[in-house]
mmCIF file of C-alpha atoms in Angstrom:
data_model
loop_
_atom_site.group_PDB
_atom_site.id
_atom_site.type_symbol
_atom_site.label_atom_id
_atom_site.label_comp_id
_atom_site.label_asym_id
_atom_site.label_seq_id
_atom_site.Cartn_x
_atom_site.Cartn_y
_atom_site.Cartn_z
ATOM 1 C CA MET P 445 -0.826 2.497 37.943
ATOM 2 C CA THR P 446 -2.662 4.214 35.210
ATOM 3 C CA SER P 447 -2.059 7.577 33.940
ATOM 4 C CA SER P 448 -5.569 8.666 34.887
ATOM 5 C CA THR P 449 -4.477 7.716 38.491
ATOM 6 C CA ALA P 450 -1.441 9.757 38.218
ATOM 7 C CA ASP P 451 -3.631 12.740 37.247
ATOM 8 C CA SER P 452 -5.228 12.685 40.645
ATOM 9 C CA PHE P 453 -2.017 13.166 42.571
ATOM 10 C CA ALA P 454 -0.896 16.503 44.047
ATOM 11 C CA VAL P 455 2.428 17.198 45.661
ATOM 12 C CA VAL P 456 2.554 19.617 48.456
ATOM 13 C CA THR P 457 5.075 21.025 50.900
ATOM 14 C CA SER P 458 4.657 20.567 54.650
ATOM 15 C CA LYS P 459 4.526 24.249 55.235
ATOM 16 C CA SER P 460 1.373 24.290 53.253
ATOM 17 C CA LEU P 461 -0.194 21.464 54.971
ATOM 18 C CA PRO P 462 -3.765 22.546 55.221
ATOM 19 C CA SER P 463 -6.435 20.743 57.258
ATOM 20 C CA THR P 464 -8.164 20.366 53.897
ATOM 21 C CA CYS P 465 -5.120 18.971 52.254
ATOM 22 C CA PHE P 466 -5.869 20.815 49.048
ATOM 23 C CA SER P 467 -2.856 22.697 47.713
ATOM 24 C CA SER P 468 -1.326 23.832 44.468
ATOM 25 C CA HIS P 469 2.128 24.054 45.696
ATOM 26 C CA VAL P 470 4.585 21.727 44.085
ATOM 27 C CA ALA P 471 7.453 20.238 45.787
ATOM 28 C CA GLU P 472 10.690 19.478 44.143
ATOM 29 C CA GLY P 473 12.012 15.978 44.545
ATOM 30 C CA ALA P 474 8.753 14.719 45.961
ATOM 31 C CA GLY P 475 8.891 11.283 47.467
ATOM 32 C CA SER P 476 6.740 8.243 47.356
ATOM 33 C CA LEU P 477 3.413 7.660 45.669
ATOM 34 C CA VAL P 478 0.257 7.247 47.774
ATOM 35 C CA GLN P 479 -2.446 5.161 46.382
ATOM 36 C CA PRO P 480 -5.508 7.003 45.413
ATOM 37 C CA GLY P 481 -8.343 6.626 47.893
ATOM 38 C CA TRP P 482 -5.958 5.366 50.514
ATOM 39 C CA SER P 483 -5.776 8.680 52.243
ATOM 40 C CA SER P 484 -6.659 12.243 51.643
ATOM 41 C CA PHE P 485 -4.151 13.275 54.135
ATOM 42 C CA VAL P 486 -0.403 14.224 53.621
ATOM 43 C CA LYS P 487 2.342 11.930 54.553
ATOM 44 C CA VAL P 488 5.384 13.568 56.014
ATOM 45 C CA LEU P 489 8.384 11.993 54.292
ATOM 46 C CA SER P 490 11.397 13.992 55.897
ATOM 47 C CA THR P 491 12.019 16.481 58.632
ATOM 48 C CA SER P 492 13.641 19.190 56.456
ATOM 49 C CA THR P 493 11.910 19.719 53.224
ATOM 50 C CA VAL P 494 9.051 17.637 53.944
ATOM 51 C CA ALA P 495 7.116 16.650 51.010
ATOM 52 C CA GLY P 496 4.082 14.443 50.677
ATOM 53 C CA LEU P 497 2.137 13.155 48.134
ATOM 54 C CA VAL P 498 -1.523 13.541 48.498
ATOM 55 C CA ALA P 499 -3.800 11.052 46.776
ATOM 56 C CA ILE P 500 -7.135 12.170 46.065
ATOM 57 C CA ALA P 501 -9.572 9.567 44.902
ATOM 58 C CA SER P 502 -11.133 10.641 41.868
ATOM 59 C CA ASN P 503 -14.469 9.752 43.059
ATOM 60 C CA VAL P 504 -14.077 12.260 45.948
ATOM 61 C CA ALA P 505 -12.475 15.292 44.443
ATOM 62 C CA PHE P 506 -10.220 16.203 41.507
ATOM 63 C CA VAL P 507 -7.759 18.887 42.299
ATOM 64 C CA PRO P 508 -6.021 20.193 39.118
ATOM 65 C CA THR P 509 -2.433 21.029 39.778
ATOM 66 C CA GLU P 510 -0.258 23.452 38.115
ATOM 67 C CA ALA P 511 2.023 22.170 35.286
ATOM 68 C CA PRO P 512 4.770 20.136 36.981
ATOM 69 C CA THR P 513 8.167 21.775 36.968
ATOM 70 C CA ALA P 514 9.788 18.416 37.642
ATOM 71 C CA LEU P 515 9.512 15.357 35.594
ATOM 72 C CA SER P 516 6.730 13.073 36.334
ATOM 73 C CA PRO P 517 7.958 9.673 37.618
ATOM 74 C CA PHE P 518 5.979 8.262 34.628
ATOM 75 C CA ALA P 519 7.640 10.422 32.048
ATOM 76 C CA SER P 520 10.763 8.354 32.046
ATOM 77 C CA THR P 521 8.997 5.121 31.827
ATOM 78 C CA PRO P 522 10.075 3.544 28.646
ATOM 79 C CA ILE P 523 7.454 2.127 26.266
ATOM 80 C CA VAL P 524 8.238 -1.484 25.932
ATOM 81 C CA GLN P 525 7.629 -2.936 22.414
ATOM 82 C CA THR P 526 7.836 -6.634 22.020
ATOM 83 C CA PRO P 527 9.286 -8.236 18.936
ATOM 84 C CA ILE P 528 5.662 -9.201 18.001
ATOM 85 C CA SER P 529 4.275 -5.723 18.546
ATOM 86 C CA ALA P 530 7.068 -4.304 16.456
ATOM 87 C CA LEU P 531 6.417 -6.860 13.679
ATOM 88 C CA ILE P 532 2.690 -5.964 13.766
ATOM 89 C CA SER P 533 3.528 -2.311 13.517
ATOM 90 C CA ASN P 534 4.667 -2.785 9.883
ATOM 91 C CA TYR P 535 1.146 -3.730 8.764
ATOM 92 C CA GLU P 536 -2.409 -2.374 8.728
ATOM 93 C CA THR P 537 -4.221 -4.385 11.199
ATOM 94 C CA GLY P 538 -7.820 -3.295 11.076
ATOM 95 C CA ASP P 539 -9.181 -6.873 10.518
ATOM 96 C CA PHE P 540 -6.592 -8.648 12.458
ATOM 97 C CA ASP P 541 -7.560 -10.795 15.450
ATOM 98 C CA LEU P 542 -4.919 -9.816 17.871
ATOM 99 C CA VAL P 543 -5.433 -12.799 20.230
ATOM 100 C CA HIS P 544 -5.044 -15.473 17.616
ATOM 101 C CA GLY P 545 -2.611 -13.617 15.601
ATOM 102 C CA LYS P 546 -0.238 -12.909 18.367
ATOM 103 C CA HIS P 547 -0.539 -16.569 19.472
ATOM 104 C CA LEU P 548 0.337 -17.753 15.992
ATOM 105 C CA LEU P 549 3.248 -15.541 15.878
ATOM 106 C CA ALA P 550 4.527 -16.537 19.264
ATOM 107 C CA THR P 551 4.241 -20.232 18.643
ATOM 108 C CA ASP P 552 5.129 -20.525 14.900
ATOM 109 C CA ASN P 553 8.811 -19.376 14.046
ATOM 110 C CA GLY P 554 8.108 -19.949 10.378
ATOM 111 C CA VAL P 555 5.229 -17.394 10.373
ATOM 112 C CA PHE P 556 7.117 -14.969 12.639
ATOM 113 C CA SER P 557 10.177 -15.075 10.433
ATOM 114 C CA PHE P 558 8.223 -14.662 7.167
ATOM 115 C CA LEU P 559 6.048 -11.811 8.490
ATOM 116 C CA ALA P 560 9.019 -9.941 9.965
ATOM 117 C CA TRP P 561 10.797 -10.214 6.539
ATOM 118 C CA PHE P 562 7.851 -9.730 4.281
ATOM 119 C CA PRO P 563 7.352 -5.867 4.586
ATOM 120 C CA ARG P 564 10.965 -5.171 3.455
ATOM 121 C CA ALA P 565 10.434 -7.352 0.451
ATOM 122 C CA VAL P 566 7.255 -5.504 -0.435
ATOM 123 C CA ARG P 567 9.104 -2.134 -0.119
ATOM 124 C CA ASP P 568 11.839 -3.422 -2.249
ATOM 125 C CA VAL P 569 9.444 -4.429 -5.107
ATOM 126 C CA TYR P 570 6.704 -1.799 -4.792
ATOM 127 C CA GLY P 571 8.308 1.104 -3.151
ATOM 128 C CA GLU P 572 7.627 2.840 0.152
ATOM 129 C CA GLN P 573 4.173 3.730 -0.742
ATOM 130 C CA ALA P 574 2.926 0.207 -0.690
ATOM 131 C CA LYS P 575 0.987 -0.933 2.313
ATOM 132 C CA ILE P 576 0.175 -4.403 3.555
ATOM 133 C CA SER P 577 -2.969 -5.390 5.332
ATOM 134 C CA LEU P 578 -2.680 -8.174 7.823
ATOM 135 C CA ARG P 579 -5.908 -9.847 8.701
ATOM 136 C CA THR P 580 -7.212 -13.022 10.054
ATOM 137 C CA VAL P 581 -9.723 -14.973 7.926
ATOM 138 C CA ASP P 582 -11.955 -17.721 8.972
ATOM 139 C CA ASP P 583 -11.286 -20.812 6.604
ATOM 140 C CA LEU P 584 -14.768 -22.218 6.148
ATOM 141 C CA GLU P 585 -13.420 -25.516 4.847
ATOM 142 C CA THR P 586 -10.985 -26.302 7.700
ATOM 143 C CA GLY P 587 -12.482 -24.146 10.501
ATOM 144 C CA ALA P 588 -9.015 -22.745 11.161
ATOM 145 C CA GLN P 589 -8.136 -19.153 11.131
ATOM 146 C CA ILE P 590 -5.620 -18.075 8.540
ATOM 147 C CA VAL P 591 -3.487 -14.959 8.351
ATOM 148 C CA GLU P 592 -3.693 -13.143 5.093
ATOM 149 C CA ALA P 593 -1.130 -10.678 4.232
ATOM 150 C CA ARG P 594 -2.622 -8.501 1.391
ATOM 151 C CA VAL P 595 -0.330 -6.270 -0.703
ATOM 152 C CA LEU P 596 -2.075 -2.908 -1.262
ATOM 153 C CA SER P 597 0.179 -1.469 -4.107
ATOM 154 C CA GLY P 598 -2.421 0.616 -5.794
ATOM 155 C CA LEU P 599 -1.191 -0.695 -9.267
ATOM 156 C CA ASP P 600 -3.624 -1.290 -12.007
ATOM 157 C CA LEU P 601 -3.836 -4.757 -13.278
ATOM 158 C CA GLY P 602 -1.691 -5.240 -16.166
ATOM 159 C CA ASP P 603 1.893 -6.087 -17.143
ATOM 160 C CA GLU P 604 3.427 -4.111 -14.427
ATOM 161 C CA PHE P 605 1.174 -5.674 -11.827
ATOM 162 C CA ASP P 606 2.002 -9.110 -13.056
ATOM 163 C CA ARG P 607 5.770 -8.476 -13.206
ATOM 164 C CA LYS P 608 5.976 -7.067 -9.721
ATOM 165 C CA ASP P 609 3.801 -9.945 -8.468
ATOM 166 C CA ALA P 610 6.226 -12.465 -10.025
ATOM 167 C CA GLU P 611 9.216 -10.562 -8.640
ATOM 168 C CA LEU P 612 7.734 -10.582 -5.061
ATOM 169 C CA PHE P 613 7.353 -14.348 -5.296
ATOM 170 C CA GLU P 614 10.848 -14.786 -6.602
ATOM 171 C CA LYS P 615 12.054 -12.943 -3.562
ATOM 172 C CA ILE P 616 9.901 -15.179 -1.321
ATOM 173 C CA GLU P 617 11.328 -18.250 -2.883
ATOM 174 C CA ILE P 618 14.938 -17.082 -2.714
ATOM 175 C CA SER P 619 14.438 -15.955 0.882
ATOM 176 C CA GLY P 620 13.955 -19.606 1.981
ATOM 177 C CA LEU P 621 11.140 -18.373 4.376
ATOM 178 C CA PHE P 622 8.380 -19.817 2.441
ATOM 179 C CA SER P 623 7.539 -22.311 5.177
ATOM 180 C CA GLY P 624 5.763 -19.438 6.816
ATOM 181 C CA LEU P 625 3.264 -19.668 3.834
ATOM 182 C CA GLN P 626 1.847 -22.910 5.387
ATOM 183 C CA HIS P 627 -0.240 -20.579 7.630
ATOM 184 C CA VAL P 628 0.025 -17.334 5.829
ATOM 185 C CA VAL P 629 -1.599 -16.388 2.386
ATOM 186 C CA VAL P 630 -0.178 -13.585 0.378
ATOM 187 C CA SER P 631 -2.683 -11.878 -1.657
ATOM 188 C CA GLN P 632 -3.074 -8.875 -3.978
ATOM 189 C CA GLY P 633 -5.439 -6.189 -3.057
ATOM 190 C CA MET N 1233 -19.411 -12.084 -34.094
ATOM 191 C CA LEU N 1234 -18.342 -14.954 -31.710
ATOM 192 C CA SER N 1235 -20.088 -18.343 -32.164
ATOM 193 C CA SER N 1236 -21.745 -20.083 -29.297
ATOM 194 C CA PRO N 1237 -19.831 -22.874 -27.815
ATOM 195 C CA LYS N 1238 -20.921 -26.384 -28.600
ATOM 196 C CA ALA N 1239 -22.079 -28.564 -25.796
ATOM 197 C CA ASN N 1240 -19.822 -31.567 -25.748
ATOM 198 C CA PRO N 1241 -19.602 -33.210 -22.288
ATOM 199 C CA SER N 1242 -16.937 -35.675 -23.364
ATOM 200 C CA ASN N 1243 -14.530 -32.943 -24.139
ATOM 201 C CA PHE N 1244 -15.139 -30.686 -21.053
ATOM 202 C CA ASP N 1245 -12.053 -28.730 -20.015
ATOM 203 C CA ALA N 1246 -12.289 -26.913 -16.680
ATOM 204 C CA ALA N 1247 -10.092 -24.204 -17.921
ATOM 205 C CA GLU N 1248 -12.968 -23.088 -19.860
ATOM 206 C CA PHE N 1249 -14.603 -21.932 -16.648
ATOM 207 C CA TYR N 1250 -11.869 -19.203 -16.650
ATOM 208 C CA ALA N 1251 -12.738 -18.342 -20.213
ATOM 209 C CA PHE N 1252 -16.419 -18.062 -19.258
ATOM 210 C CA ALA N 1253 -15.486 -15.914 -16.143
ATOM 211 C CA SER N 1254 -13.451 -13.634 -18.239
ATOM 212 C CA TRP N 1255 -16.044 -13.319 -20.888
ATOM 213 C CA LEU N 1256 -18.658 -12.501 -18.129
ATOM 214 C CA ASN N 1257 -16.299 -9.923 -16.646
ATOM 215 C CA HIS N 1258 -15.593 -8.381 -20.053
ATOM 216 C CA THR N 1259 -19.345 -8.426 -20.972
ATOM 217 C CA LYS N 1260 -20.403 -6.669 -17.845
ATOM 218 C CA PRO N 1261 -24.082 -6.936 -18.195
ATOM 219 C CA SER N 1262 -24.435 -5.344 -14.658
ATOM 220 C CA LEU N 1263 -21.050 -4.093 -13.442
ATOM 221 C CA SER N 1264 -22.330 -3.463 -10.031
ATOM 222 C CA SER N 1265 -24.198 -6.698 -9.468
ATOM 223 C CA GLN N 1266 -22.767 -8.655 -6.459
ATOM 224 C CA VAL N 1267 -24.257 -11.746 -7.961
ATOM 225 C CA LEU N 1268 -22.242 -11.220 -11.141
ATOM 226 C CA ARG N 1269 -19.050 -10.625 -9.252
ATOM 227 C CA ARG N 1270 -19.531 -13.585 -6.975
ATOM 228 C CA THR N 1271 -20.233 -15.894 -9.988
ATOM 229 C CA ILE N 1272 -17.211 -14.605 -11.815
ATOM 230 C CA ILE N 1273 -14.991 -15.357 -8.816
ATOM 231 C CA GLY N 1274 -16.529 -18.890 -8.374
ATOM 232 C CA ARG N 1275 -15.971 -19.881 -12.015
ATOM 233 C CA ALA N 1276 -12.436 -18.626 -11.989
ATOM 234 C CA TYR N 1277 -11.707 -20.418 -8.757
ATOM 235 C CA TYR N 1278 -13.059 -23.730 -10.035
ATOM 236 C CA ALA N 1279 -11.168 -23.503 -13.210
ATOM 237 C CA ALA N 1280 -7.909 -23.102 -11.353
ATOM 238 C CA LEU N 1281 -8.918 -25.891 -8.671
ATOM 239 C CA ILE N 1282 -9.872 -28.505 -11.161
ATOM 240 C CA CYS N 1283 -6.960 -27.947 -13.433
ATOM 241 C CA ALA N 1284 -4.696 -28.052 -10.437
ATOM 242 C CA SER N 1285 -6.228 -31.209 -9.041
ATOM 243 C CA SER N 1286 -5.773 -32.848 -12.448
ATOM 244 C CA ALA N 1287 -2.139 -31.746 -12.654
ATOM 245 C CA THR N 1288 -1.173 -32.779 -9.127
ATOM 246 C CA GLY N 1289 -3.383 -35.765 -8.746
ATOM 247 C CA ALA N 1290 -4.683 -34.377 -5.441
ATOM 248 C CA PRO N 1291 -8.454 -35.013 -5.249
ATOM 249 C CA THR N 1292 -10.757 -32.123 -4.563
ATOM 250 C CA HIS N 1293 -13.089 -34.228 -2.445
ATOM 251 C CA GLY N 1294 -12.609 -35.682 1.016
ATOM 252 C CA LYS N 1295 -11.515 -33.919 4.200
ATOM 253 C CA ASP N 1296 -9.794 -30.673 3.388
ATOM 254 C CA GLY N 1297 -9.932 -31.638 -0.233
ATOM 255 C CA HIS N 1298 -9.322 -28.189 -1.574
ATOM 256 C CA VAL N 1299 -6.582 -27.348 0.840
ATOM 257 C CA ASN N 1300 -4.906 -30.577 -0.234
ATOM 258 C CA VAL N 1301 -4.901 -29.396 -3.730
ATOM 259 C CA VAL N 1302 -3.411 -26.060 -2.747
ATOM 260 C CA ARG N 1303 -0.662 -27.899 -0.660
ATOM 261 C CA ALA N 1304 0.163 -30.180 -3.744
ATOM 262 C CA LEU N 1305 0.223 -27.229 -6.190
ATOM 263 C CA LYS N 1306 2.537 -25.302 -3.637
ATOM 264 C CA GLN N 1307 5.080 -28.018 -3.945
ATOM 265 C CA LYS N 1308 5.032 -27.717 -7.717
ATOM 266 C CA ASP N 1309 4.901 -23.906 -7.892
ATOM 267 C CA LEU N 1310 4.946 -21.746 -4.631
ATOM 268 C CA ASN N 1311 3.339 -18.744 -6.446
ATOM 269 C CA ALA N 1312 0.598 -20.677 -8.203
ATOM 270 C CA GLY N 1313 -0.240 -22.636 -4.996
ATOM 271 C CA ASN N 1314 -0.361 -19.360 -3.052
ATOM 272 C CA LYS N 1315 -2.574 -17.818 -5.725
ATOM 273 C CA LEU N 1316 -4.901 -20.754 -5.563
ATOM 274 C CA ASP N 1317 -5.094 -20.413 -1.763
ATOM 275 C CA SER N 1318 -5.826 -16.683 -1.993
ATOM 276 C CA LEU N 1319 -8.552 -17.377 -4.579
ATOM 277 C CA ARG N 1320 -9.917 -20.161 -2.333
ATOM 278 C CA LEU N 1321 -10.469 -17.763 0.412
ATOM 279 C CA THR N 1322 -12.017 -15.074 -1.789
ATOM 280 C CA ARG N 1323 -14.402 -17.646 -3.315
ATOM 281 C CA GLN N 1324 -15.493 -18.562 0.213
ATOM 282 C CA SER N 1325 -16.352 -14.921 0.929
ATOM 283 C CA ALA N 1326 -17.961 -14.653 -2.387
ATOM 284 C CA ASP N 1327 -20.216 -17.504 -1.882
ATOM 285 C CA TYR N 1328 -20.846 -17.502 1.868
ATOM 286 C CA LYS N 1329 -20.389 -14.049 3.260
ATOM 287 C CA ALA N 1330 -22.432 -10.907 2.898
ATOM 288 C CA SER N 1331 -19.515 -8.564 2.846
ATOM 289 C CA ASP N 1332 -19.057 -6.409 -0.208
ATOM 290 C CA ILE N 1333 -17.188 -7.961 -3.174
ATOM 291 C CA SER N 1334 -15.433 -5.169 -5.104
ATOM 292 C CA SER N 1335 -14.668 -5.022 -8.698
ATOM 293 C CA ARG N 1336 -10.990 -5.140 -7.692
ATOM 294 C CA ASP N 1337 -11.670 -8.424 -5.904
ATOM 295 C CA VAL N 1338 -13.024 -9.686 -9.250
ATOM 296 C CA ASP N 1339 -9.981 -8.501 -11.156
ATOM 297 C CA THR N 1340 -7.406 -9.848 -8.667
ATOM 298 C CA SER N 1341 -9.262 -13.172 -8.591
ATOM 299 C CA LEU N 1342 -9.131 -13.512 -12.395
ATOM 300 C CA GLN N 1343 -5.420 -12.565 -12.251
ATOM 301 C CA ALA N 1344 -4.826 -15.159 -9.650
ATOM 302 C CA ALA N 1345 -6.584 -17.918 -11.627
ATOM 303 C CA LEU N 1346 -4.595 -17.014 -14.722
ATOM 304 C CA VAL N 1347 -1.295 -17.404 -12.784
ATOM 305 C CA VAL N 1348 -2.439 -20.892 -11.766
ATOM 306 C CA LEU N 1349 -3.436 -21.776 -15.304
ATOM 307 C CA LYS N 1350 -0.283 -20.487 -16.892
ATOM 308 C CA SER N 1351 1.784 -22.530 -14.301
ATOM 309 C CA LEU N 1352 -0.136 -25.557 -15.465
ATOM 310 C CA GLY N 1353 0.094 -24.952 -19.129
ATOM 311 C CA LYS N 1354 -3.727 -24.406 -19.268
ATOM 312 C CA ALA N 1355 -3.875 -20.582 -19.968
ATOM 313 C CA PRO N 1356 -5.997 -19.582 -22.994
ATOM 314 C CA SER N 1357 -3.901 -18.958 -26.070
ATOM 315 C CA GLY N 1358 -4.406 -16.407 -28.672
ATOM 316 C CA SER N 1359 -5.383 -12.636 -28.409
ATOM 317 C CA SER N 1360 -8.473 -13.224 -26.351
ATOM 318 C CA VAL N 1361 -9.067 -15.416 -23.230
ATOM 319 C CA PHE N 1362 -12.478 -16.466 -24.516
ATOM 320 C CA ASN N 1363 -13.331 -17.369 -28.164
ATOM 321 C CA SER N 1364 -17.055 -18.100 -27.549
ATOM 322 C CA ASP N 1365 -20.114 -15.888 -27.023
ATOM 323 C CA TYR N 1366 -21.580 -17.888 -24.160
ATOM 324 C CA LEU N 1367 -24.641 -15.999 -23.868
ATOM 325 C CA ASP N 1368 -25.713 -13.321 -26.238
ATOM 326 C CA PRO N 1369 -27.213 -10.676 -23.885
ATOM 327 C CA THR N 1370 -29.106 -8.978 -26.763
ATOM 328 C CA ARG N 1371 -30.861 -12.086 -27.695
ATOM 329 C CA PHE N 1372 -31.394 -13.125 -24.089
ATOM 330 C CA LEU N 1373 -32.896 -9.693 -23.343
ATOM 331 C CA SER N 1374 -35.002 -9.608 -26.500
ATOM 332 C CA ALA N 1375 -36.419 -13.178 -25.626
ATOM 333 C CA ILE N 1376 -37.536 -11.807 -22.327
ATOM 334 C CA ALA N 1377 -39.107 -8.709 -23.963
ATOM 335 C CA HIS N 1378 -40.976 -10.841 -26.393
ATOM 336 C CA GLN N 1379 -42.285 -13.000 -23.482
ATOM 337 C CA SER N 1380 -43.414 -9.908 -21.618
ATOM 338 C CA GLU N 1381 -45.215 -8.679 -24.737
ATOM 339 C CA GLY N 1382 -46.930 -11.979 -25.368
#
């Protein structure tokens, strides 16, 4: 259920059951959810503190409710982050084809391991300010899509640039994760 | 004043493409020209590719020829092989795609080519990466001016 759907719910007490079913009363410990559009009527859930959940289809009417005093049932829903999503969050991904890229990450352990490790190596060499852009590039020679990890260090070209670039590759070689470079190209931006 | 290079087909060294690309970048007859930038990247790439092909024995032609050279070079030197691969992709963009090529792209491409050439012992020696005046822009421009006047 989407959050926009949740916005169209109102919780009311049985005492305030109106024939129009519009109410701004908020019941504590309200019960089940009613699907929007399913009914504009209030369902009675218990005999004592009867609470109901009115679903108002957004295309019929929208009833703004007062700020809830109880936590929304959605508030405690944890945001699930997959390992792949966690990995990608370390990169700038403006030009990254998520469908292809995620498939590659899910099917190629070498690529996953390398890209999971790489941001830490870049930070070690270039500092926290360095960014890495991850993008998918069409290889016009092979027709395949290649993942390019471009280091955006902001360094001017010169001795320091060369030294840090060499240092980064030393780390890659020492890491033993270079099998990931079969499908990933590291570049300097 | 630098001298013009002598044409000697039997003594062609692909590494000179890099010298030419560097000279072109240094001369900067038109810094903002996309044509110039793309040409520099192309020459830098072929300098690195052909030298790598010679050093590894991997031919540049045939199916996935350039990629095969990259793979062969990675086995000798991971950094150099990766640089050639990066340069390969940049060269593809430079030659076939309309997206903007920045001066930074040119500089990093020359740097990548130099890493490859150094790895292969083909980097230019001496204080300058080029020792020839490949095209004297003054003469070139004056020749055009004379033609216009005529």
